[in-house]
PDB file of C-alpha atoms in Angstrom:
ATOM      1  CA  MET A 223       7.084  16.772 -14.439  1.00 42.00           C
ATOM      2  CA  GLN A 224       5.503  16.012 -11.083  1.00 40.00           C
ATOM      3  CA  THR A 225       3.187  18.843 -11.389  1.00 37.00           C
ATOM      4  CA  LEU A 226       2.217  17.597 -14.947  1.00 36.00           C
ATOM      5  CA  ARG A 227       1.408  14.235 -13.674  1.00 40.00           C
ATOM      6  CA  ARG A 228      -0.855  15.361 -10.850  1.00 38.00           C
ATOM      7  CA  ALA A 229      -2.559  17.697 -13.309  1.00 36.00           C
ATOM      8  CA  ALA A 230      -2.993  14.865 -15.720  1.00 40.00           C
ATOM      9  CA  ALA A 231      -4.361  12.643 -12.882  1.00 40.00           C
ATOM     10  CA  VAL A 232      -6.928  15.417 -12.214  1.00 35.00           C
ATOM     11  CA  LEU A 233      -8.083  15.758 -15.644  1.00 37.00           C
ATOM     12  CA  VAL A 234      -8.245  11.894 -16.130  1.00 40.00           C
ATOM     13  CA  TYR A 235     -10.641  11.408 -13.120  1.00 35.00           C
ATOM     14  CA  PRO A 236     -13.916  12.692 -14.367  1.00 36.00           C
ATOM     15  CA  ALA A 237     -13.406  10.368 -17.514  1.00 39.00           C
ATOM     16  CA  ILE A 238     -13.183   7.431 -15.225  1.00 37.00           C
ATOM     17  CA  LEU A 239     -15.953   8.548 -12.960  1.00 35.00           C
ATOM     18  CA  CYS A 240     -18.259   8.763 -15.941  1.00 37.00           C
ATOM     19  CA  PHE A 241     -17.047   5.234 -16.822  1.00 33.00           C
ATOM     20  CA  ALA A 242     -17.931   4.034 -13.382  1.00 35.00           C
ATOM     21  CA  VAL A 243     -21.412   5.651 -13.633  1.00 30.00           C
ATOM     22  CA  ALA A 244     -22.138   3.888 -17.015  1.00 31.00           C
ATOM     23  CA  CYS A 245     -20.724   0.612 -15.742  1.00 33.00           C
ATOM     24  CA  GLU A 246     -23.015   0.866 -12.644  1.00 30.00           C
ATOM     25  CA  ARG A 247     -26.096   1.116 -14.867  1.00 29.00           C
ATOM     26  CA  SER A 248     -25.259  -1.532 -17.373  1.00 32.00           C
ATOM     27  CA  ASN A 249     -26.484  -5.025 -17.050  1.00 33.00           C
ATOM     28  CA  ALA A 250     -23.264  -6.619 -18.190  1.00 33.00           C
ATOM     29  CA  PRO A 251     -22.594 -10.273 -16.376  1.00 32.00           C
ATOM     30  CA  PRO A 252     -20.814  -9.739 -12.993  1.00 35.00           C
ATOM     31  CA  THR A 253     -18.036 -11.832 -13.936  1.00 35.00           C
ATOM     32  CA  SER A 254     -16.826  -9.205 -16.392  1.00 31.00           C
ATOM     33  CA  PRO A 255     -14.008  -7.115 -14.601  1.00 32.00           C
ATOM     34  CA  SER A 256     -14.728  -4.112 -16.954  1.00 32.00           C
ATOM     35  CA  ALA A 257     -18.444  -3.865 -16.096  1.00 27.00           C
ATOM     36  CA  ARG A 258     -18.106  -2.674 -12.447  1.00 29.00           C
ATOM     37  CA  ALA A 259     -16.974   0.561 -10.831  1.00 30.00           C
ATOM     38  CA  PRO A 260     -13.759   0.202  -9.072  1.00 30.00           C
ATOM     39  CA  ARG A 261     -14.578  -2.362  -6.337  1.00 31.00           C
ATOM     40  CA  ALA A 262     -17.847  -0.553  -5.682  1.00 29.00           C
ATOM     41  CA  ASP A 263     -19.142  -3.424  -4.060  1.00 31.00           C
ATOM     42  CA  LEU A 264     -16.411  -3.317  -1.200  1.00 28.00           C
ATOM     43  CA  ILE A 265     -16.572   0.508  -0.116  1.00 31.00           C
ATOM     44  CA  GLY A 266     -20.383   1.357  -0.725  1.00 31.00           C
ATOM     45  CA  SER A 267     -23.593   1.185  -2.487  1.00 30.00           C
ATOM     46  CA  THR A 268     -23.408   4.532  -4.130  1.00 34.00           C
ATOM     47  CA  THR A 269     -21.381   5.650  -7.209  1.00 37.00           C
ATOM     48  CA  SER A 270     -19.810   8.620  -5.233  1.00 43.00           C
ATOM     49  CA  ASP A 271     -18.805   6.213  -2.228  1.00 45.00           C
ATOM     50  CA  ALA A 272     -17.504   3.889  -4.922  1.00 50.00           C
ATOM     51  CA  THR A 273     -15.141   6.293  -6.627  1.00 70.00           C
ATOM     52  CA  GLU A 274     -14.106   8.599  -3.694  1.00 81.00           C
ATOM     53  CA  TRP A 275     -10.998   6.644  -2.896  1.00 79.00           C
ATOM     54  CA  LEU A 276     -10.085   6.679  -6.677  1.00 82.00           C
ATOM     55  CA  ALA A 277     -10.602  10.432  -6.804  1.00 84.00           C
ATOM     56  CA  ARG A 278      -8.479  10.890  -3.973  1.00 80.00           C
ATOM     57  CA  ALA A 279      -5.569   8.737  -5.186  1.00 83.00           C
ATOM     58  CA  LEU A 280      -5.764  10.349  -8.616  1.00 80.00           C
ATOM     59  CA  SER A 281      -5.776  13.804  -7.370  1.00 78.00           C
ATOM     60  CA  ILE A 282      -2.552  13.218  -5.164  1.00 76.00           C
ATOM     61  CA  GLY A 283      -0.893  11.595  -8.177  1.00 72.00           C
ATOM     62  CA  ILE A 284       2.515   9.916  -7.917  1.00 81.00           C
ATOM     63  CA  ILE A 285       4.300  10.340  -4.800  1.00 80.00           C
ATOM     64  CA  LEU A 286       7.786   8.947  -4.124  1.00 82.00           C
ATOM     65  CA  SER A 287      10.430   9.498  -1.379  1.00 78.00           C
ATOM     66  CA  ASP A 288      12.493  11.944  -3.574  1.00 75.00           C
ATOM     67  CA  ASP A 289       9.153  14.208  -4.307  1.00 77.00           C
ATOM     68  CA  PRO A 290      10.219  17.585  -3.247  1.00 75.00           C
ATOM     69  CA  THR A 291       6.734  17.958  -1.313  1.00 75.00           C
ATOM     70  CA  ALA A 292       7.611  14.671   0.537  1.00 79.00           C
ATOM     71  CA  THR A 293       9.627  14.280   3.740  1.00 79.00           C
ATOM     72  CA  PRO A 294      11.933  11.260   3.514  1.00 74.00           C
ATOM     73  CA  TRP A 295      13.151   8.985   6.260  1.00 63.00           C
ATOM     74  CA  THR A 296      15.679  11.109   8.455  1.00 60.00           C
ATOM     75  CA  ASP A 297      16.484   8.989  11.322  1.00 56.00           C
ATOM     76  CA  GLU A 298      20.142   8.180  11.810  1.00 47.00           C
ATOM     77  CA  LEU A 299      21.354   4.989  10.211  1.00 49.00           C
ATOM     78  CA  GLU A 300      22.477   2.118  12.282  1.00 47.00           C
ATOM     79  CA  THR A 301      24.352  -0.825  11.325  1.00 49.00           C
ATOM     80  CA  ASP A 302      23.729  -2.920   8.196  1.00 50.00           C
ATOM     81  CA  PRO A 303      21.513  -0.302   6.322  1.00 50.00           C
ATOM     82  CA  PRO A 304      19.470  -1.825   3.579  1.00 47.00           C
ATOM     83  CA  ASP A 305      21.059   0.133   0.782  1.00 55.00           C
ATOM     84  CA  ASN A 306      23.169  -2.919  -0.279  1.00 73.00           C
ATOM     85  CA  ASP A 307      20.058  -5.202  -0.685  1.00 81.00           C
ATOM     86  CA  PRO A 308      18.416  -5.414  -4.115  1.00 89.00           C
ATOM     87  CA  ILE A 309      14.941  -4.219  -2.797  1.00 94.00           C
ATOM     88  CA  HIS A 310      14.313  -1.973   0.340  1.00 92.00           C
ATOM     89  CA  VAL A 311      11.452   0.000   1.511  1.00 96.00           C
ATOM     90  CA  ASP A 312      12.037   3.680   2.578  1.00 95.00           C
ATOM     91  CA  PRO A 313       9.134   5.543   4.487  1.00 96.00           C
ATOM     92  CA  PHE A 314       8.110   9.119   3.796  1.00 96.00           C
ATOM     93  CA  GLN A 315       5.389  11.742   4.806  1.00 96.00           C
ATOM     94  CA  PHE A 316       3.433  13.741   2.111  1.00 95.00           C
ATOM     95  CA  ASP A 317       2.268  16.775   3.986  1.00 95.00           C
ATOM     96  CA  PRO A 318       2.637  19.764   1.774  1.00 94.00           C
ATOM     97  CA  SER A 319       0.413  21.931   4.104  1.00 95.00           C
ATOM     98  CA  HIS A 320       2.603  20.845   7.310  1.00 96.00           C
ATOM     99  CA  THR A 321      -0.404  19.662   9.284  1.00 97.00           C
ATOM    100  CA  ASP A 322       1.732  17.135  11.113  1.00 97.00           C
ATOM    101  CA  LEU A 323      -1.068  14.680  11.144  1.00 98.00           C
ATOM    102  CA  VAL A 324       0.777  11.850   9.042  1.00 97.00           C
ATOM    103  CA  ARG A 325       3.684   9.788  10.110  1.00 97.00           C
ATOM    104  CA  ALA A 326       5.537   6.615   8.282  1.00 97.00           C
ATOM    105  CA  ARG A 327       8.349   4.832  10.387  1.00 96.00           C
ATOM    106  CA  TRP A 328       9.964   1.478  10.608  1.00 96.00           C
ATOM    107  CA  LEU A 329       9.779   0.709  14.242  1.00 95.00           C
ATOM    108  CA  ARG A 330      11.583  -1.987  16.150  1.00 95.00           C
ATOM    109  CA  GLY A 331       9.242  -4.515  17.872  1.00 96.00           C
ATOM    110  CA  THR A 332       6.131  -3.748  16.101  1.00 97.00           C
ATOM    111  CA  GLY A 333       6.459  -6.492  13.233  1.00 98.00           C
ATOM    112  CA  CYS A 334       5.214  -9.827  12.858  1.00 98.00           C
ATOM    113  CA  PRO A 335       7.708 -12.105  14.762  1.00 98.00           C
ATOM    114  CA  THR A 336       9.576 -14.909  12.891  1.00 98.00           C
ATOM    115  CA  GLY A 337      12.106 -16.718  14.896  1.00 96.00           C
ATOM    116  CA  ALA A 338      12.094 -14.329  17.972  1.00 97.00           C
ATOM    117  CA  THR A 339      13.154 -15.364  21.469  1.00 96.00           C
ATOM    118  CA  LEU A 340      11.142 -14.810  24.491  1.00 97.00           C
ATOM    119  CA  SER A 341      12.043 -13.613  27.955  1.00 96.00           C
ATOM    120  CA  ASP A 342      12.270 -17.359  28.987  1.00 97.00           C
ATOM    121  CA  GLY A 343      14.485 -18.315  26.007  1.00 97.00           C
ATOM    122  CA  SER A 344      11.723 -20.103  24.001  1.00 98.00           C
ATOM    123  CA  PRO A 345      11.339 -19.282  20.324  1.00 97.00           C
ATOM    124  CA  GLU A 346       8.323 -17.227  19.154  1.00 97.00           C
ATOM    125  CA  THR A 347       7.090 -17.292  15.578  1.00 98.00           C
ATOM    126  CA  ASP A 348       3.557 -15.982  14.692  1.00 97.00           C
ATOM    127  CA  GLY A 349       1.462 -18.326  12.565  1.00 96.00           C
ATOM    128  CA  ALA A 350       0.717 -15.663  10.317  1.00 96.00           C
ATOM    129  CA  CYS A 351       4.419 -15.276   9.430  1.00 97.00           C
ATOM    130  CA  PRO A 352       6.290 -18.577   9.313  1.00 97.00           C
ATOM    131  CA  THR A 353       8.731 -16.857   6.998  1.00 98.00           C
ATOM    132  CA  GLY A 354       9.934 -13.422   7.044  1.00 98.00           C
ATOM    133  CA  ASP A 355      12.908 -10.954   6.179  1.00 97.00           C
ATOM    134  CA  PRO A 356      16.060 -12.955   7.192  1.00 95.00           C
ATOM    135  CA  LYS A 357      18.085  -9.728   7.922  1.00 94.00           C
ATOM    136  CA  ASP A 358      15.464  -8.227  10.182  1.00 95.00           C
ATOM    137  CA  LYS A 359      16.952  -8.703  13.624  1.00 93.00           C
ATOM    138  CA  LYS A 360      14.745  -6.392  15.597  1.00 94.00           C
ATOM    139  CA  ASN A 361      11.307  -7.311  14.498  1.00 97.00           C
ATOM    140  CA  ALA A 362      10.693  -3.963  12.821  1.00 97.00           C
ATOM    141  CA  GLY A 363       7.202  -3.264  11.581  1.00 98.00           C
ATOM    142  CA  LEU A 364       6.201  -0.601   9.305  1.00 98.00           C
ATOM    143  CA  LEU A 365       3.872   2.018  11.011  1.00 98.00           C
ATOM    144  CA  LEU A 366       1.600   4.107   8.744  1.00 98.00           C
ATOM    145  CA  VAL A 367      -0.669   6.720  10.570  1.00 98.00           C
ATOM    146  CA  LYS A 368      -3.088   9.380   9.233  1.00 97.00           C
ATOM    147  CA  THR A 369      -4.567  11.449  12.150  1.00 96.00           C
ATOM    148  CA  GLY A 370      -7.967  13.260  11.565  1.00 95.00           C
ATOM    149  CA  PRO A 371     -10.176  13.419   8.405  1.00 94.00           C
ATOM    150  CA  THR A 372      -9.331  11.416   5.267  1.00 93.00           C
ATOM    151  CA  SER A 373     -10.218  14.721   3.375  1.00 93.00           C
ATOM    152  CA  ASN A 374      -6.937  16.194   4.671  1.00 95.00           C
ATOM    153  CA  VAL A 375      -4.497  16.243   1.773  1.00 94.00           C
ATOM    154  CA  ALA A 376      -1.506  14.368   3.469  1.00 95.00           C
ATOM    155  CA  ALA A 377      -0.573  10.734   3.238  1.00 96.00           C
ATOM    156  CA  ALA A 378       1.973   8.454   4.982  1.00 97.00           C
ATOM    157  CA  GLY A 379       3.924   6.287   2.571  1.00 97.00           C
ATOM    158  CA  ALA A 380       6.904   4.186   1.788  1.00 97.00           C
ATOM    159  CA  GLU A 381       8.640   3.712  -1.576  1.00 97.00           C
ATOM    160  CA  VAL A 382       9.928   0.300  -2.582  1.00 97.00           C
ATOM    161  CA  LYS A 383      13.199   0.881  -4.201  1.00 95.00           C
ATOM    162  CA  GLY A 384      15.143  -1.457  -6.250  1.00 95.00           C
ATOM    163  CA  VAL A 385      12.085  -2.629  -8.494  1.00 97.00           C
ATOM    164  CA  LYS A 386      12.459  -0.580 -11.711  1.00 97.00           C
ATOM    165  CA  GLY A 387      12.548  -2.883 -14.704  1.00 97.00           C
ATOM    166  CA  ILE A 388      10.972  -5.882 -13.145  1.00 98.00           C
ATOM    167  CA  THR A 389       7.684  -7.567 -14.124  1.00 98.00           C
ATOM    168  CA  LEU A 390       5.469  -8.431 -11.207  1.00 98.00           C
ATOM    169  CA  THR A 391       4.234 -12.043 -10.240  1.00 98.00           C
ATOM    170  CA  GLU A 392       3.172 -11.084  -6.735  1.00 98.00           C
ATOM    171  CA  LEU A 393       2.751  -8.195  -4.281  1.00 98.00           C
ATOM    172  CA  GLY A 394       1.947  -8.538  -0.606  1.00 98.00           C
ATOM    173  CA  TYR A 395       2.494  -7.737   3.124  1.00 98.00           C
ATOM    174  CA  ASP A 396       1.655  -8.917   6.534  1.00 98.00           C
ATOM    175  CA  ILE A 397      -0.874  -6.761   8.240  1.00 97.00           C
ATOM    176  CA  ARG A 398      -1.540  -6.391  12.103  1.00 96.00           C
ATOM    177  CA  LYS A 399      -5.255  -7.318  12.056  1.00 91.00           C
ATOM    178  CA  ALA A 400      -7.324  -9.687  13.936  1.00 83.00           C
ATOM    179  CA  GLY A 401      -8.981 -12.804  12.188  1.00 72.00           C
ATOM    180  CA  ALA A 402      -8.985 -14.324   8.954  1.00 71.00           C
ATOM    181  CA  THR A 403     -10.681 -11.603   6.923  1.00 72.00           C
ATOM    182  CA  THR A 404      -9.525  -8.231   5.562  1.00 69.00           C
ATOM    183  CA  GLY A 405     -13.070  -6.783   6.371  1.00 71.00           C
ATOM    184  CA  SER A 406     -12.584  -7.198  10.200  1.00 77.00           C
ATOM    185  CA  PRO A 407     -12.791  -3.956  11.913  1.00 81.00           C
ATOM    186  CA  LEU A 408     -10.264  -5.164  14.543  1.00 84.00           C
ATOM    187  CA  GLY A 409      -6.749  -4.145  14.167  1.00 90.00           C
ATOM    188  CA  SER A 410      -5.137  -2.107  11.386  1.00 94.00           C
ATOM    189  CA  HIS A 411      -7.244  -0.291   8.822  1.00 94.00           C
ATOM    190  CA  CYS A 412      -7.642  -2.184   5.622  1.00 93.00           C
ATOM    191  CA  GLY A 413      -9.752  -0.131   3.276  1.00 90.00           C
ATOM    192  CA  ALA A 414     -10.184  -0.153  -0.491  1.00 89.00           C
ATOM    193  CA  GLY A 415      -7.769   2.893  -0.784  1.00 92.00           C
ATOM    194  CA  ALA A 416      -5.301   2.346   1.986  1.00 94.00           C
ATOM    195  CA  PRO A 417      -2.733   1.062   2.441  1.00 96.00           C
ATOM    196  CA  ARG A 418      -2.493   0.480  -1.167  1.00 96.00           C
ATOM    197  CA  PHE A 419       0.159  -0.175  -3.764  1.00 98.00           C
ATOM    198  CA  ASN A 420       0.605   2.427  -6.497  1.00 97.00           C
ATOM    199  CA  VAL A 421       2.389   0.909  -9.288  1.00 98.00           C
ATOM    200  CA  VAL A 422       3.647   2.779 -12.227  1.00 97.00           C
ATOM    201  CA  THR A 423       4.523   0.705 -15.247  1.00 98.00           C
ATOM    202  CA  THR A 424       5.202   0.931 -18.884  1.00 96.00           C
ATOM    203  CA  ASP A 425       4.259  -1.320 -21.822  1.00 93.00           C
ATOM    204  CA  GLY A 426       7.249   0.349 -23.900  1.00 90.00           C
ATOM    205  CA  THR A 427       5.165   3.458 -24.961  1.00 92.00           C
ATOM    206  CA  THR A 428       2.641   4.291 -22.520  1.00 95.00           C
ATOM    207  CA  GLN A 429       3.277   4.986 -18.715  1.00 96.00           C
ATOM    208  CA  THR A 430       0.207   3.848 -16.493  1.00 96.00           C
ATOM    209  CA  THR A 431      -0.325   4.204 -12.675  1.00 96.00           C
ATOM    210  CA  HIS A 432      -2.017   1.183 -11.185  1.00 97.00           C
ATOM    211  CA  PHE A 433      -4.025   0.952  -7.744  1.00 96.00           C
ATOM    212  CA  LEU A 434      -4.016  -1.946  -5.638  1.00 96.00           C
ATOM    213  CA  GLY A 435      -5.825  -1.482  -2.383  1.00 94.00           C
ATOM    214  CA  CYS A 436      -5.810  -3.567   0.885  1.00 93.00           C
ATOM    215  CA  ASN A 437      -9.412  -4.449   0.261  1.00 90.00           C
ATOM    216  CA  SER A 438      -9.670  -3.447  -3.352  1.00 89.00           C
ATOM    217  CA  PRO A 439      -9.307  -6.225  -4.882  1.00 93.00           C
ATOM    218  CA  PRO A 440      -8.942  -8.393  -1.560  1.00 91.00           C
ATOM    219  CA  GLY A 441      -5.799  -9.975  -1.064  1.00 93.00           C
ATOM    220  CA  MET A 442      -5.584 -13.784  -0.695  1.00 95.00           C
ATOM    221  CA  VAL A 443      -5.281 -14.449   3.120  1.00 94.00           C
ATOM    222  CA  ALA A 444      -2.154 -16.786   2.983  1.00 95.00           C
ATOM    223  CA  SER A 445      -1.859 -17.356   6.621  1.00 95.00           C
ATOM    224  CA  PHE A 446      -3.245 -15.471   9.601  1.00 94.00           C
ATOM    225  CA  SER A 447      -3.255 -15.611  13.438  1.00 94.00           C
ATOM    226  CA  THR A 448      -5.025 -13.912  16.277  1.00 92.00           C
ATOM    227  CA  GLY A 449      -3.109 -10.762  15.409  1.00 94.00           C
ATOM    228  CA  TRP A 450      -1.717 -10.974  11.892  1.00 96.00           C
ATOM    229  CA  GLU A 451      -2.708 -11.620   8.338  1.00 96.00           C
ATOM    230  CA  ARG A 452      -0.315 -12.541   5.349  1.00 97.00           C
ATOM    231  CA  LEU A 453      -2.174 -11.065   2.248  1.00 97.00           C
ATOM    232  CA  ARG A 454      -0.953 -11.942  -1.266  1.00 98.00           C
ATOM    233  CA  TRP A 455      -1.905 -10.541  -4.624  1.00 98.00           C
ATOM    234  CA  GLY A 456      -0.833 -13.035  -7.261  1.00 98.00           C
ATOM    235  CA  PRO A 457      -1.563 -13.061 -11.005  1.00 97.00           C
ATOM    236  CA  ALA A 458      -5.197 -13.068 -10.841  1.00 97.00           C
ATOM    237  CA  GLU A 459      -5.350 -10.370  -8.129  1.00 97.00           C
ATOM    238  CA  LEU A 460      -2.946  -8.285 -10.235  1.00 98.00           C
ATOM    239  CA  LEU A 461      -5.247  -8.354 -13.172  1.00 98.00           C
ATOM    240  CA  ALA A 462      -8.066  -7.203 -10.844  1.00 96.00           C
ATOM    241  CA  ALA A 463      -6.169  -3.983 -10.056  1.00 96.00           C
ATOM    242  CA  PHE A 464      -7.263  -0.713 -11.303  1.00 94.00           C
ATOM    243  CA  PRO A 465      -6.313  -0.631 -14.068  1.00 96.00           C
ATOM    244  CA  PRO A 466      -5.031  -4.270 -14.592  1.00 97.00           C
ATOM    245  CA  ILE A 467      -1.491  -4.965 -14.027  1.00 98.00           C
ATOM    246  CA  LEU A 468      -0.366  -7.218 -17.026  1.00 97.00           C
ATOM    247  CA  PRO A 469       2.330  -9.800 -16.850  1.00 96.00           C
ATOM    248  CA  THR A 470       4.171  -7.853 -19.619  1.00 96.00           C
ATOM    249  CA  ASP A 471       4.115  -4.476 -17.913  1.00 97.00           C
ATOM    250  CA  VAL A 472       7.333  -3.363 -16.815  1.00 98.00           C
ATOM    251  CA  VAL A 473       7.525  -1.740 -13.269  1.00 98.00           C
ATOM    252  CA  GLN A 474       8.972   1.967 -13.102  1.00 97.00           C
ATOM    253  CA  SER A 475       8.147   2.497  -9.464  1.00 97.00           C
ATOM    254  CA  ILE A 476       6.211   1.083  -6.448  1.00 98.00           C
ATOM    255  CA  ALA A 477       4.971   2.953  -3.343  1.00 98.00           C
ATOM    256  CA  ILE A 478       2.708   2.114  -0.470  1.00 98.00           C
ATOM    257  CA  ILE A 479       0.338   4.931   0.417  1.00 97.00           C
ATOM    258  CA  PHE A 480      -1.720   5.512   3.446  1.00 97.00           C
ATOM    259  CA  ASP A 481      -4.188   8.133   3.071  1.00 95.00           C
ATOM    260  CA  GLU A 482      -7.515   7.228   4.976  1.00 94.00           C
ATOM    261  CA  GLY A 483      -7.945   8.736   8.360  1.00 94.00           C
ATOM    262  CA  GLN A 484     -10.167   8.455  11.237  1.00 93.00           C
ATOM    263  CA  ASP A 485     -13.663   8.900   9.657  1.00 89.00           C
ATOM    264  CA  PRO A 486     -15.854   6.176   7.801  1.00 81.00           C
ATOM    265  CA  SER A 487     -14.432   6.999   4.339  1.00 70.00           C
ATOM    266  CA  GLY A 488     -12.895   3.992   2.754  1.00 59.00           C
ATOM    267  CA  GLY A 489     -14.140   1.572   5.447  1.00 65.00           C
ATOM    268  CA  PRO A 490     -14.457  -0.899   7.041  1.00 67.00           C
ATOM    269  CA  ASP A 491     -13.133   0.916   9.898  1.00 78.00           C
ATOM    270  CA  SER A 492     -12.079   4.328  11.177  1.00 83.00           C
ATOM    271  CA  PHE A 493      -8.771   3.329  12.730  1.00 88.00           C
ATOM    272  CA  GLY A 494      -6.485   5.585  10.662  1.00 94.00           C
ATOM    273  CA  LEU A 495      -3.376   3.454  11.402  1.00 96.00           C
ATOM    274  CA  ALA A 496      -1.945   0.396   9.827  1.00 97.00           C
ATOM    275  CA  VAL A 497       1.266  -1.773  10.934  1.00 98.00           C
ATOM    276  CA  LEU A 498       2.681  -3.737   8.053  1.00 98.00           C
ATOM    277  CA  ASP A 499       5.727  -6.036   7.792  1.00 98.00           C
ATOM    278  CA  ASN A 500       7.455  -8.466   5.357  1.00 98.00           C
ATOM    279  CA  ILE A 501       6.539  -6.362   2.326  1.00 98.00           C
ATOM    280  CA  ASP A 502       6.400  -9.016  -0.715  1.00 98.00           C
ATOM    281  CA  ILE A 503       7.715  -8.325  -4.099  1.00 98.00           C
ATOM    282  CA  ASN A 504       7.807 -11.342  -6.230  1.00 98.00           C
ATOM    283  CA  GLY A 505       8.479 -13.397  -3.203  1.00 97.00           C
ATOM    284  CA  THR A 506      11.323 -11.278  -1.640  1.00 97.00           C
ATOM    285  CA  LEU A 507      10.368 -10.142   1.784  1.00 98.00           C
ATOM    286  CA  VAL A 508      11.384  -6.836   3.047  1.00 97.00           C
ATOM    287  CA  GLY A 509      10.833  -6.315   6.848  1.00 97.00           C
ATOM    288  CA  ARG A 510      13.026  -3.434   7.745  1.00 95.00           C
ATOM    289  CA  GLY A 511      14.178   0.081   6.724  1.00 90.00           C
ATOM    290  CA  PRO A 512      16.926   2.369   7.088  1.00 78.00           C
ATOM    291  CA  GLY A 513      18.545   2.086  10.480  1.00 57.00           C
ATOM    292  CA  ASN A 514      16.839  -1.284  11.374  1.00 51.00           C
TER     293      ASN A 514
END
């Protein structure tokens, strides 16, 4: 089934590319969401630039932590595993050629601090994350890394479990990045294609994979500090996903994929690394993984 999905994705892409070219040449009003290539203005001036991340996303297909080509989290569980939580986020690596150039892990001390305690006993809460996962006692952050070129067929990722059957009103996360704009070159990579949500939904008859990139469409900056941004994709932003996520679409799976490396592909930086925290699913914040 996984092979069939990937084959279908590769076949679907040329049609989308043709659609993008036609739309770029049209004179339709810019307010029409169907009259543009997928976020072309965010990632380049040419059609090939505008669709490069989408081609990559479609060619990889649907990847989840139980995919036979993915390597799931294997660290030893500690106390209070998230298996009892309604929603949790399990990292994995997709590296079928064993390049060892991608990594996904929840790591202590790398998250956005909410209610932490400094060495002098004073409290520490970052301005970007006044709220956080109440069960995260170790200030964990989700590290996603892709070393080397974007063209390498490999990705770091995390599957959001416990979401099958829901409808979406909000997605989001905190990202370790300086300033109040996702376009800043400082801090974590925030490109059109990574880190992105891959959301698979059904309308009762048809299954659809939606792509929602960090900068495509840009998330609303709900709060920020010198080191973090809290990004939110509400109903309007979900409708701007590719293709749009409708309020009636029923979720089958959600994954976070990081597949942009240390080259200019995807922009606005070439960092090849992102640190996320407090993954937001309809207002529920997840700030830890297995063993955290």
